mmCIF file of C-alpha atoms and ligand atoms in Angstrom:
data_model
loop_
_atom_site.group_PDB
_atom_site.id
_atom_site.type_symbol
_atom_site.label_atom_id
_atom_site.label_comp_id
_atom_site.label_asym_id
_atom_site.label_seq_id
_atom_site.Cartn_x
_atom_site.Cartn_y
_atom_site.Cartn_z
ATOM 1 C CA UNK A 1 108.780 136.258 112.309
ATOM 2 C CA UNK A 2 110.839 135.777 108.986
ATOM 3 C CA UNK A 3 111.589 132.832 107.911
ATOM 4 C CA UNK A 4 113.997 130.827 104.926
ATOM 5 C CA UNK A 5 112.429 127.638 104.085
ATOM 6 C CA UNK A 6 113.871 124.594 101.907
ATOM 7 C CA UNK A 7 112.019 121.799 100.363
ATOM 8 C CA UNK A 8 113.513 118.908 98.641
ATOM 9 C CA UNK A 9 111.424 115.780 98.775
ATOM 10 C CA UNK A 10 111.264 114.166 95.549
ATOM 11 C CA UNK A 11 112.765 115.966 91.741
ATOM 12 C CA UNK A 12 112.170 119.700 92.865
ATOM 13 C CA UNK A 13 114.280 121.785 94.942
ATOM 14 C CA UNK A 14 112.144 125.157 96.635
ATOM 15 C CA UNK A 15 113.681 128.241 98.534
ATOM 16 C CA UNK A 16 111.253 130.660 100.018
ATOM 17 C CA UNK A 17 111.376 133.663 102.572
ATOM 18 C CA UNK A 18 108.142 134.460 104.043
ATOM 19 C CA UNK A 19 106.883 136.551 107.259
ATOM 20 C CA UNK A 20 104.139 136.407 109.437
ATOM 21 C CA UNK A 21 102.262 139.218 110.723
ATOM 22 C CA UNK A 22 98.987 140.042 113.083
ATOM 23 C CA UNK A 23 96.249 138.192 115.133
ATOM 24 C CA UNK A 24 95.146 135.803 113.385
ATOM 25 C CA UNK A 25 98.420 135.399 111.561
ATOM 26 C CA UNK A 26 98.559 136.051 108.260
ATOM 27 C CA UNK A 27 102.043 134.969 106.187
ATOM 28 C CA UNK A 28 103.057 136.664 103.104
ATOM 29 C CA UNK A 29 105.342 134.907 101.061
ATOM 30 C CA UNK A 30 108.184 137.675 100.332
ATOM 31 C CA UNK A 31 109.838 135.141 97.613
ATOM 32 C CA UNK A 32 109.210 131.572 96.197
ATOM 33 C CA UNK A 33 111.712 129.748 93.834
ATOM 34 C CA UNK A 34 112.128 126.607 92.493
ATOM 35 C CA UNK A 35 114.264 123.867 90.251
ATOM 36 C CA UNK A 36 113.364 121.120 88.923
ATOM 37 C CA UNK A 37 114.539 118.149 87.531
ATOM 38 C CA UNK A 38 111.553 116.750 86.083
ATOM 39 C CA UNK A 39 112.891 117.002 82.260
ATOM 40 C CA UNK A 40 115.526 114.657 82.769
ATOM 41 C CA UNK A 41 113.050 112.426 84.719
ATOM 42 C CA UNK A 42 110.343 112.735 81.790
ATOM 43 C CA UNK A 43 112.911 111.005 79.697
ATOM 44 C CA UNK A 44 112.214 107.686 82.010
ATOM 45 C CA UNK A 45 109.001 108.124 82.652
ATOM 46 C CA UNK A 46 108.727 108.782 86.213
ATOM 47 C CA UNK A 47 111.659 109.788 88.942
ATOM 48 C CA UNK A 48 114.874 108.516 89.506
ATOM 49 C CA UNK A 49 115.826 108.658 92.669
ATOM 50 C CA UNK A 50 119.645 108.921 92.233
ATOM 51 C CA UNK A 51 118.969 111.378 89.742
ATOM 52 C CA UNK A 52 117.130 113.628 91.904
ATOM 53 C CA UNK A 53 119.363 113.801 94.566
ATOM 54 C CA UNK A 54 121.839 114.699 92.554
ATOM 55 C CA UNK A 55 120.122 117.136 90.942
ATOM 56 C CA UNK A 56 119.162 118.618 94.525
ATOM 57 C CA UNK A 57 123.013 118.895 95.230
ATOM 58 C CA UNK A 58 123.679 120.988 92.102
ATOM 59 C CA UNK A 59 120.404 123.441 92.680
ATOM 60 C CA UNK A 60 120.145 124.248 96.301
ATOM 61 C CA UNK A 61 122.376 127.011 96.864
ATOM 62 C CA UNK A 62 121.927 128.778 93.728
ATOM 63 C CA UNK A 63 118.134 128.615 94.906
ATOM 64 C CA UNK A 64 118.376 129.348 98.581
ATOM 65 C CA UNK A 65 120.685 132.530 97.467
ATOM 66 C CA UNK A 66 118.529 133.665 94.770
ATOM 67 C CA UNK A 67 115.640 133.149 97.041
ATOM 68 C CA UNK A 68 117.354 135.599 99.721
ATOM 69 C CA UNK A 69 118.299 138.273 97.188
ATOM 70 C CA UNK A 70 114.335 138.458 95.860
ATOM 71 C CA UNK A 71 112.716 138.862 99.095
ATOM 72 C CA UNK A 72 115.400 141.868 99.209
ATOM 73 C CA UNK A 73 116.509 140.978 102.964
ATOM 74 C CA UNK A 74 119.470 140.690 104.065
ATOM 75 C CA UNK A 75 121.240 137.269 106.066
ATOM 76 C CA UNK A 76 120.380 139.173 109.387
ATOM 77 C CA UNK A 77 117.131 138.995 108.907
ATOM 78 C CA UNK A 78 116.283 135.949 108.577
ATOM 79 C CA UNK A 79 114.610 134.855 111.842
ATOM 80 C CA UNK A 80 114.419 130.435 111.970
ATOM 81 C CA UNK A 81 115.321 128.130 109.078
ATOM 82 C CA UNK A 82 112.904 125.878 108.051
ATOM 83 C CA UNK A 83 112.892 122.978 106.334
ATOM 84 C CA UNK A 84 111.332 119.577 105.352
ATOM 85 C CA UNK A 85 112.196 116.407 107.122
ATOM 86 C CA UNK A 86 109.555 113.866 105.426
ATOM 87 C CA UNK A 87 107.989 112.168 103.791
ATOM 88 C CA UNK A 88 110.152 111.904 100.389
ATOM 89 C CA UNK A 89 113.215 110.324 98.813
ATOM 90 C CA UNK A 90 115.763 109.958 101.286
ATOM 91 C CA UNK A 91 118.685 110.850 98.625
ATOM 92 C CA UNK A 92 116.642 114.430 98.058
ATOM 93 C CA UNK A 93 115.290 114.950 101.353
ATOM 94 C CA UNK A 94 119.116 114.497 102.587
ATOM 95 C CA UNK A 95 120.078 117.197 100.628
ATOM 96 C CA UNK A 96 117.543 120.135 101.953
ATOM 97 C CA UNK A 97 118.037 118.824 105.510
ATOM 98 C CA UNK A 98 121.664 118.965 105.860
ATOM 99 C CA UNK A 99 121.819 122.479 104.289
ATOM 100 C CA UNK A 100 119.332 123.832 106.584
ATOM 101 C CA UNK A 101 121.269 122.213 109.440
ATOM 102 C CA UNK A 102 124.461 123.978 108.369
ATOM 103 C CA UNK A 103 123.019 127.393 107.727
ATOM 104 C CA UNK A 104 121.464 127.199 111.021
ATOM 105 C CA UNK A 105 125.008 126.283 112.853
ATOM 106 C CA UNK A 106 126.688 128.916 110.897
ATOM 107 C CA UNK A 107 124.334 131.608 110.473
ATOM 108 C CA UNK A 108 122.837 130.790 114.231
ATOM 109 C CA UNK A 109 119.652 130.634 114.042
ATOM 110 C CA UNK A 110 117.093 128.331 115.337
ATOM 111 C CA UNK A 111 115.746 125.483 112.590
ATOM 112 C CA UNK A 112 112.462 124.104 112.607
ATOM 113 C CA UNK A 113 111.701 120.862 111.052
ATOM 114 C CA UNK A 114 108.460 120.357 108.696
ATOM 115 C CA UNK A 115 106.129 117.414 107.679
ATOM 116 C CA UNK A 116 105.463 118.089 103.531
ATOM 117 C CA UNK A 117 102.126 116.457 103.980
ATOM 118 C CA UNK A 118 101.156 119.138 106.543
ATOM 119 C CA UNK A 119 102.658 121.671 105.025
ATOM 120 C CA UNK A 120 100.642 121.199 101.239
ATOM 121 C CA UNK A 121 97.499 121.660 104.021
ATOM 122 C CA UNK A 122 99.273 124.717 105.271
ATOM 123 C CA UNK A 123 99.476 126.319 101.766
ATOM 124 C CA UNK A 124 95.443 126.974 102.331
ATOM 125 C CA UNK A 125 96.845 129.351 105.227
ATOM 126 C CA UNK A 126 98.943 131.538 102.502
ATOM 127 C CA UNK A 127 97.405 135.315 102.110
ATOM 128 C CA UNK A 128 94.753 137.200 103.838
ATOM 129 C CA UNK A 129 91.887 134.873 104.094
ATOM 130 C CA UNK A 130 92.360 131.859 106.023
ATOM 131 C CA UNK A 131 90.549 128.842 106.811
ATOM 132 C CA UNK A 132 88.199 128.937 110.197
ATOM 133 C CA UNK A 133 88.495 125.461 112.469
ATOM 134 C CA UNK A 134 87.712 122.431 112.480
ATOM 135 C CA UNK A 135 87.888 121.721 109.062
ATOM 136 C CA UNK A 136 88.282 118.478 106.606
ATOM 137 C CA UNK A 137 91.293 118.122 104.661
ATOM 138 C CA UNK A 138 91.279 116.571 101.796
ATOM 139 C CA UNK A 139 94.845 115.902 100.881
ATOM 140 C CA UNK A 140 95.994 114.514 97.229
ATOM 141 C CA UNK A 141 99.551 113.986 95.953
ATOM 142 C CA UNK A 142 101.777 111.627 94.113
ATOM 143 C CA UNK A 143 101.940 109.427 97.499
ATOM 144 C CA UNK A 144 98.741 110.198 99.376
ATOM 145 C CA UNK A 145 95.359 110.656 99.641
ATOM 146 C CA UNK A 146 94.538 110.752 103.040
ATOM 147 C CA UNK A 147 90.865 113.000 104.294
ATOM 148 C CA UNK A 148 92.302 114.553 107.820
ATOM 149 C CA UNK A 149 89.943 115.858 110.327
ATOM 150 C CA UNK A 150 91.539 118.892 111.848
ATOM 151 C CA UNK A 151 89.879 120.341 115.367
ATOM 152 C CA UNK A 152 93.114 123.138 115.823
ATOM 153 C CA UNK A 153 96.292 124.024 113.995
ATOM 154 C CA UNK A 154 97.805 121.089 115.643
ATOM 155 C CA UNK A 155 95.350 118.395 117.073
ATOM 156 C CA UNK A 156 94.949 116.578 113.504
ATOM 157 C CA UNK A 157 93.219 113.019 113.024
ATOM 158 C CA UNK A 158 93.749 110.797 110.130
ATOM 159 C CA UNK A 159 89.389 109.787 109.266
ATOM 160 C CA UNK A 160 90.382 108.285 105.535
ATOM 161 C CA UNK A 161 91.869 107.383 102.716
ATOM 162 C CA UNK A 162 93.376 105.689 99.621
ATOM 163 C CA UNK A 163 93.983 101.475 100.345
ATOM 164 C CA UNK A 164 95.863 101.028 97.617
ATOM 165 C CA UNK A 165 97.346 104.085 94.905
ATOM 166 C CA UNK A 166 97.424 107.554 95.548
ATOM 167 C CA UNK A 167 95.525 110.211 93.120
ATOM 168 C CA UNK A 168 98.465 111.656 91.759
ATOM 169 C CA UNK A 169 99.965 107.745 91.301
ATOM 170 C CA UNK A 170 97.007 106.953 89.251
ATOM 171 C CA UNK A 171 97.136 110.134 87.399
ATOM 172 C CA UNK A 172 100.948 109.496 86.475
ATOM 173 C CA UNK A 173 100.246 105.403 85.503
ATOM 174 C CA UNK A 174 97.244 106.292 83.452
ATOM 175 C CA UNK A 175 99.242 108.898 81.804
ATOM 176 C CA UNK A 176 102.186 106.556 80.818
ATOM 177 C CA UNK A 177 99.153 103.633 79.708
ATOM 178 C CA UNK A 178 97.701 106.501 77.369
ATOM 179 C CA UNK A 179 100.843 107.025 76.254
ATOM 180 C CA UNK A 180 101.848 110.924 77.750
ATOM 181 C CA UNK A 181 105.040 111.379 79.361
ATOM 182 C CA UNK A 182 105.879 112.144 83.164
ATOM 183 C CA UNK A 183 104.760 114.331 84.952
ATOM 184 C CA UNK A 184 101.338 112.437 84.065
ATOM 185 C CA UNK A 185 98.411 114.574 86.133
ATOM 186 C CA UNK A 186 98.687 117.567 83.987
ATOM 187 C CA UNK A 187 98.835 115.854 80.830
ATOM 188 C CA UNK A 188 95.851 113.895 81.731
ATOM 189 C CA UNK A 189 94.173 117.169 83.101
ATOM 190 C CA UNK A 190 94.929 118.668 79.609
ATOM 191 C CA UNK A 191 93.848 116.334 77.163
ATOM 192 C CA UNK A 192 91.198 116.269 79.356
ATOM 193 C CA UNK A 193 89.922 119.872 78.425
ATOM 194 C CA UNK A 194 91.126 119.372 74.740
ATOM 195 C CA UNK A 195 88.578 116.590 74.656
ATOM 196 C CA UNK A 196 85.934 116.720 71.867
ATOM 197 C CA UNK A 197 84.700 113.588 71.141
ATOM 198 C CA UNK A 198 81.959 111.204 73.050
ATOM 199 C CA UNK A 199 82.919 108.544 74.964
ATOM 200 C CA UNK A 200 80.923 105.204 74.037
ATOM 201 C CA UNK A 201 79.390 104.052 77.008
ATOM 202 C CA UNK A 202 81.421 100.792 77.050
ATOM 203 C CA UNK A 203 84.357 102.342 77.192
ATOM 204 C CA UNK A 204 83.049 104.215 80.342
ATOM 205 C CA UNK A 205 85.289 103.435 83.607
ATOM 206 C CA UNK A 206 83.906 102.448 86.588
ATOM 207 C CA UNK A 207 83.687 104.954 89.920
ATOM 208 C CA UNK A 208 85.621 102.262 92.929
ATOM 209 C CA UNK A 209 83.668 102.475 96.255
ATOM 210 C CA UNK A 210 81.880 105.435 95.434
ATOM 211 C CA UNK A 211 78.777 103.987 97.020
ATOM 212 C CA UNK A 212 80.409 102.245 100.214
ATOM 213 C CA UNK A 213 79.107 103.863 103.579
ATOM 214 C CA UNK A 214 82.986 104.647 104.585
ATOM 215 C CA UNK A 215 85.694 107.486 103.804
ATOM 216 C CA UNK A 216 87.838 104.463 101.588
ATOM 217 C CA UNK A 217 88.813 104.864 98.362
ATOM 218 C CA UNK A 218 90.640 102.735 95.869
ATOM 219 C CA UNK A 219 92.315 103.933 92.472
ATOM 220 C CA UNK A 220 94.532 100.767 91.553
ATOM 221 C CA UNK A 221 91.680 99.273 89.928
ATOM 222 C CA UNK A 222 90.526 102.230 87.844
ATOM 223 C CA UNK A 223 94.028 102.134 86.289
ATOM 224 C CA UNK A 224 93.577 98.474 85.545
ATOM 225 C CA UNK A 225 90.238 99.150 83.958
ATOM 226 C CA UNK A 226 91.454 101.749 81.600
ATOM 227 C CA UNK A 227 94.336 99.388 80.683
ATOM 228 C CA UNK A 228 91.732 96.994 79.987
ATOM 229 C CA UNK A 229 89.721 99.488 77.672
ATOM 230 C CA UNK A 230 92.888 100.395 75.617
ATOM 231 C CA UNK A 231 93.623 97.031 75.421
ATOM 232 C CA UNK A 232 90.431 95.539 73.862
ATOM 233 C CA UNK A 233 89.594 98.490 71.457
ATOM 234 C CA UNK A 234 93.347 99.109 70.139
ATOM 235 C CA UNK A 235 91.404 98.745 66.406
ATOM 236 C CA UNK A 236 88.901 101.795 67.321
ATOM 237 C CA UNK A 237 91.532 104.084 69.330
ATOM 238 C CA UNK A 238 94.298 103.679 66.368
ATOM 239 C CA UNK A 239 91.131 104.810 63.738
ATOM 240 C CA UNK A 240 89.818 107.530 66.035
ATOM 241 C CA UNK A 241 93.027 108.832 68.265
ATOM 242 C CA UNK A 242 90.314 111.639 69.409
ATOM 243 C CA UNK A 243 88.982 108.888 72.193
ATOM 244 C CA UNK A 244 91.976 108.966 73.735
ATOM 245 C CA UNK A 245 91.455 112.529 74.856
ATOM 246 C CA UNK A 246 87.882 111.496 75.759
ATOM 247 C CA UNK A 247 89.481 108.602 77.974
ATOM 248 C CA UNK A 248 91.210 111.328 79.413
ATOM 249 C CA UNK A 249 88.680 113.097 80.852
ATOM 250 C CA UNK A 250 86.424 110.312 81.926
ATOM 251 C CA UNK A 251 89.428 109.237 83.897
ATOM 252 C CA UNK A 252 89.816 112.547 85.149
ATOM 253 C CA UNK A 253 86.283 112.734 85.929
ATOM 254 C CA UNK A 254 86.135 108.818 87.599
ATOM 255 C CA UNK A 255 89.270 110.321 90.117
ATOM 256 C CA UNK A 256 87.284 113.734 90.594
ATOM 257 C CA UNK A 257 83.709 111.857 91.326
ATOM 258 C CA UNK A 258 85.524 109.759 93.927
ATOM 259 C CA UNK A 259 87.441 112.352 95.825
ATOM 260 C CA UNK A 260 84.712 114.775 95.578
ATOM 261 C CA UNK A 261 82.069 112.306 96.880
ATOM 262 C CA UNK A 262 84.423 110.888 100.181
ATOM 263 C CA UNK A 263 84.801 114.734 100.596
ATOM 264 C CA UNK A 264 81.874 115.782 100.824
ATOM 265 C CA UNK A 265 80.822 112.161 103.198
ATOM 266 C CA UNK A 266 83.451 112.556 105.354
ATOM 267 C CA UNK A 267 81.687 117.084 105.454
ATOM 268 C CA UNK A 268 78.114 115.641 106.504
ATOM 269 C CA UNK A 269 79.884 113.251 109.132
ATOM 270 C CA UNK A 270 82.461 115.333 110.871
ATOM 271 C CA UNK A 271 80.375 118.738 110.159
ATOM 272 C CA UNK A 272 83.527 121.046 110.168
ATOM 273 C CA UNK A 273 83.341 125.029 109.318
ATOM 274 C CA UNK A 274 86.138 124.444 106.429
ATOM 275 C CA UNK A 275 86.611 122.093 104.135
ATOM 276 C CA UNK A 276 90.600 121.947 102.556
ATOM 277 C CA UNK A 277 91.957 120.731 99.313
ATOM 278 C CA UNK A 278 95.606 120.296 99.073
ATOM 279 C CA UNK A 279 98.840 118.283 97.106
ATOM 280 C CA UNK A 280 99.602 118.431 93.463
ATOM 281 C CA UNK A 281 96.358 116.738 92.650
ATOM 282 C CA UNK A 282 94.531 119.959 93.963
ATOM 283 C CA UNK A 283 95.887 121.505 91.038
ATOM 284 C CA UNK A 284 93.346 119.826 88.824
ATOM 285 C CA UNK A 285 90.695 122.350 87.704
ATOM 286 C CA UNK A 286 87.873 119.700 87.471
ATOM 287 C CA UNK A 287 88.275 118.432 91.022
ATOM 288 C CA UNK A 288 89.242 122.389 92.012
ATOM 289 C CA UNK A 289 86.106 123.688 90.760
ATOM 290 C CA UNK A 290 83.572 120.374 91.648
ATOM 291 C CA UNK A 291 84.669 120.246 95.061
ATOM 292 C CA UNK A 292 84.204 124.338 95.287
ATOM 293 C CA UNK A 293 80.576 123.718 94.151
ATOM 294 C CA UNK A 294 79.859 120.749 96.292
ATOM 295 C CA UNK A 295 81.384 122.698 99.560
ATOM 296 C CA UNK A 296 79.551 125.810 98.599
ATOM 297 C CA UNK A 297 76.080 123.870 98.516
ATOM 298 C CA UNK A 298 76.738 121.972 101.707
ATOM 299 C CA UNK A 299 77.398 125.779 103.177
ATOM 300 C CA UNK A 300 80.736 125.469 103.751
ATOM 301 C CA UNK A 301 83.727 127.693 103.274
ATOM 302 C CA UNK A 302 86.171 126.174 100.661
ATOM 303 C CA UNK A 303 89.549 126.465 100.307
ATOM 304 C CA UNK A 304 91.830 125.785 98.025
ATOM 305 C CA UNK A 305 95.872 126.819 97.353
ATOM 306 C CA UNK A 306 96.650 129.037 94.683
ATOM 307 C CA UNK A 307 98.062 127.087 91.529
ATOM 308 C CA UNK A 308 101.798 127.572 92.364
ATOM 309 C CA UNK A 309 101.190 126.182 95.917
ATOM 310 C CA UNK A 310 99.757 122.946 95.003
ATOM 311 C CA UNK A 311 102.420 121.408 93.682
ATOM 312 C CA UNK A 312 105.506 120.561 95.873
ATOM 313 C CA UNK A 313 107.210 124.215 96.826
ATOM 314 C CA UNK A 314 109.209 126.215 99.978
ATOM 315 C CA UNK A 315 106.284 128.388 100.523
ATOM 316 C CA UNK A 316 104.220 126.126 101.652
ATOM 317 C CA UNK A 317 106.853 124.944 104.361
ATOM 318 C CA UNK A 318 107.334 128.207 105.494
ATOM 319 C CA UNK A 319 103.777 128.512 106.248
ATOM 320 C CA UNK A 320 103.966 125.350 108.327
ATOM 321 C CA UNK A 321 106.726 126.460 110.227
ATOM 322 C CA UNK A 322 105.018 129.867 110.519
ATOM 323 C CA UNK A 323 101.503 128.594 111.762
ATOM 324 C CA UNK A 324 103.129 125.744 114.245
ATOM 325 C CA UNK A 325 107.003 125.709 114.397
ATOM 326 C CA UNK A 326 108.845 122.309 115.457
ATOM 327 C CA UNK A 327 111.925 123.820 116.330
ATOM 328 C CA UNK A 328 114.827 121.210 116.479
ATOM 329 C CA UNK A 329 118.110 120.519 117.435
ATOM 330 C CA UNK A 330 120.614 120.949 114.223
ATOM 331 C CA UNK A 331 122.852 118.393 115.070
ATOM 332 C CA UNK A 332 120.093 116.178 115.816
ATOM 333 C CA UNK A 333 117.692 116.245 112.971
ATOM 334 C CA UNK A 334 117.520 113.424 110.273
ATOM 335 C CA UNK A 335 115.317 113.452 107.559
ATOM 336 C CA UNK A 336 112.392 110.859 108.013
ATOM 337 C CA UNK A 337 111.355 109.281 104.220
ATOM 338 C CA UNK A 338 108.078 107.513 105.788
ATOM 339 C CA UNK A 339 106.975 110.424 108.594
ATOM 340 C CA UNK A 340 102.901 110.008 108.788
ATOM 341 C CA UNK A 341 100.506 113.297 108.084
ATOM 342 C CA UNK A 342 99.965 115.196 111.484
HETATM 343 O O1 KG4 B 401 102.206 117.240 95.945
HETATM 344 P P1 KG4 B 401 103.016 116.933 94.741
HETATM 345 O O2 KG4 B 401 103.594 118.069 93.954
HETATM 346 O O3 KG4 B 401 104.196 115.978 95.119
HETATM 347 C C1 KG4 B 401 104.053 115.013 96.100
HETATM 348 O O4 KG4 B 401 104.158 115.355 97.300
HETATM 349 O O5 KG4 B 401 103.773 113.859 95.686
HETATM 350 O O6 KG4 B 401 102.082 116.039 93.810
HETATM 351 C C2 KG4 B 401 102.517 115.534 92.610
HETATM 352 C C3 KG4 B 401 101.374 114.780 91.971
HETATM 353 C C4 KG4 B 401 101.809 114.004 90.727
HETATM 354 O O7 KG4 B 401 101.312 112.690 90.815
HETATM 355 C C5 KG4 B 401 101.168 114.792 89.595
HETATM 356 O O8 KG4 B 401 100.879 113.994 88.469
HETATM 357 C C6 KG4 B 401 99.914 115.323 90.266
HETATM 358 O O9 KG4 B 401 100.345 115.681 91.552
HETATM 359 N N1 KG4 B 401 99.361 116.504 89.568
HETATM 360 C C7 KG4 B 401 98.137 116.519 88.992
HETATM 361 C C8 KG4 B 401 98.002 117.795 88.405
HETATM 362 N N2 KG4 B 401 99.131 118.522 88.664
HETATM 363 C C9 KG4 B 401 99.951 117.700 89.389
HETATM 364 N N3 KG4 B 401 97.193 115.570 88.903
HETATM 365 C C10 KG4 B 401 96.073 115.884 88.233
HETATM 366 N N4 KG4 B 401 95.861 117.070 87.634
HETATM 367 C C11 KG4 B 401 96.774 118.058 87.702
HETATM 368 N N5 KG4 B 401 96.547 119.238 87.112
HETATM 369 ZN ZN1 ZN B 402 104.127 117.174 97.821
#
């Protein structure tokens, strides 16, 4: 089957056509586009909502058509419309899910409605080699960070998570306290790796409920104590601005060490055949290539998205819709801001 999908949750709007083939499926992505808004956003340091869905107005045909004309099909081959209904902004998410209904009325063809959580786990499904079930999940964005148990493509079950911030959230605030702009993750990611200088060990951050006998984690507090470390040694960080890079990557490190260690917990508990990373946070190198080695040792088989299917994008959503396609009713679907991971 050939699909067009849309994605338009937050400040980025995605067009992709993609086809699946063969037993196990495999889905090649035939074109992948995106625009963003995230300049304008960087100026405020994080998203405005009205913003955004403006921004999603102006961008979504241009991308949808350009989209079309890459994967060199024409309108008639185009098979379903996909697109995604939740979790995200309503303003955005109204946007994508409107314009997929009204292609599918005019164009007639059948749409099928996406979760954005599932579908950043379905992005481990793009290309030849795919994942072999049950697998863990670990799933990291700028809203969640939830460890998913699944036993088949669609029986899923929710075995953990963040109580309070998500990865990506704490990212994006400890970007903004060490003074980088939005988007925060990769800018904390890079000064991470342009880090030379050692850390004292009192600046050192702490590593929340690493050692607690569940799959809970907590990041609100980590962002507090880096606050706190900024705060008290102002003198020493305005004399030496190369510990701010080194406060970069022990944060990056604290967030990896967590998420790598409830991985790898939740791996000797559930015993699955996979283990999963996915969401923008899986984009970070340091957690990318720790959680490879942990898997690897355990004697698991890891996977992980390539780099431009981490972060929020129509391919992914096509390979959702591919893999297990909600078809809906196009004068019935509404786009759901709080749907749950499943
Ligand atoms: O999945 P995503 O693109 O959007 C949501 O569904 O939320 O995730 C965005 C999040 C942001 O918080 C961003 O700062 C974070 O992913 N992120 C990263 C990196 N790239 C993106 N965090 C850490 N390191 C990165 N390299
Ligand atoms: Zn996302």
């Amino acid at each position: 089957m050939t699909v067009l999908a849309i994605e338009s949750t937050c400040d980025e709007t995605g067009a992709a056509v993609a086809r699946s083939f063969g037993e196990p499926m495999v889905v090649e992505i035939l074109s992948n586009l995106k625009a963003s808004s995230a300049e304008i956003h960087a100026k405020y340091g994080g998203v405005i909502p009205e913003i955004a869905a403006r921004e999603q107005v102006a961008a979504i045909i241009p991308v949808i058509s350009e989209a079309i004309a890459r994967a060199k099909i024409k309108v008639g081959g185009i098979e379903a419309i996909a697109v995604t209904q939740g979790p995200g902004l309503i303003g955005s998410l109204l946007t994508g899910v409107e314009t997929a209904k009204t292609l599918a009325l005019a164009w007639k063809k059948p749409l099928i409605a996406v979760n954005h959580m599932a579908a950043h786990v379905f992005a481990n499904w793009i290309g030849e080699k795919t994942p072999e079930l049950p697998a863990v999940a670990l799933i990291v964005s700028g809203g969640h960070t939830d460890l998913m148990y699944l036993e088949s493509l669609t029986a899923w079950k929710w075995i953990g998570g963040t109580r309070d911030d998500a990865a990506g959230e704490a990212f994006d605030k400890a970007a903004r306290t060490l003074g980088f702009s939005y988007p925060g993750g990769p800018m904390v990611a890079k000064a991470a790796e342009e880090a030379k200088t050692d850390l004292p060990v009192e600046m050192k951050l702490p590593r929340p409920m690493i050692y607690e006998n569940n799959l809970e984690m907590s990041f609100s507090g980590l962002k507090t104590a880096l606050a706190q470390v900024i705060e008290q040694n102002g003198e020493r960080l305005s004399e030496n601005p190369g510990l701010i890079n080194a406060l970069a990557r022990e944060f990056n490190q604290a967030v990896a060490d967590v998420l790598i260690k409830k991985t790898m917990k939740a791996t000797e508990q559930y015993r699955p055949k996979s283990v999963l990373l996915a969401g923008g946070v899986a984009a970070n190198v340091t957690l990318r290539e720790g959680l490879a080695r942990a898997v690897k040792e355990a004697g698991k088989e890891f996977f992980c998205p390539n780099l431009e299917y981490c972060t929020d994008n129509a391919a992914m959503i096509a390979a959702c819709a591919l893999l297990r396609p909600n078809y809906v009713d196009p004068l019935k679907l509404r786009p759901n801001p709080g749907l749950e991971v499943r």
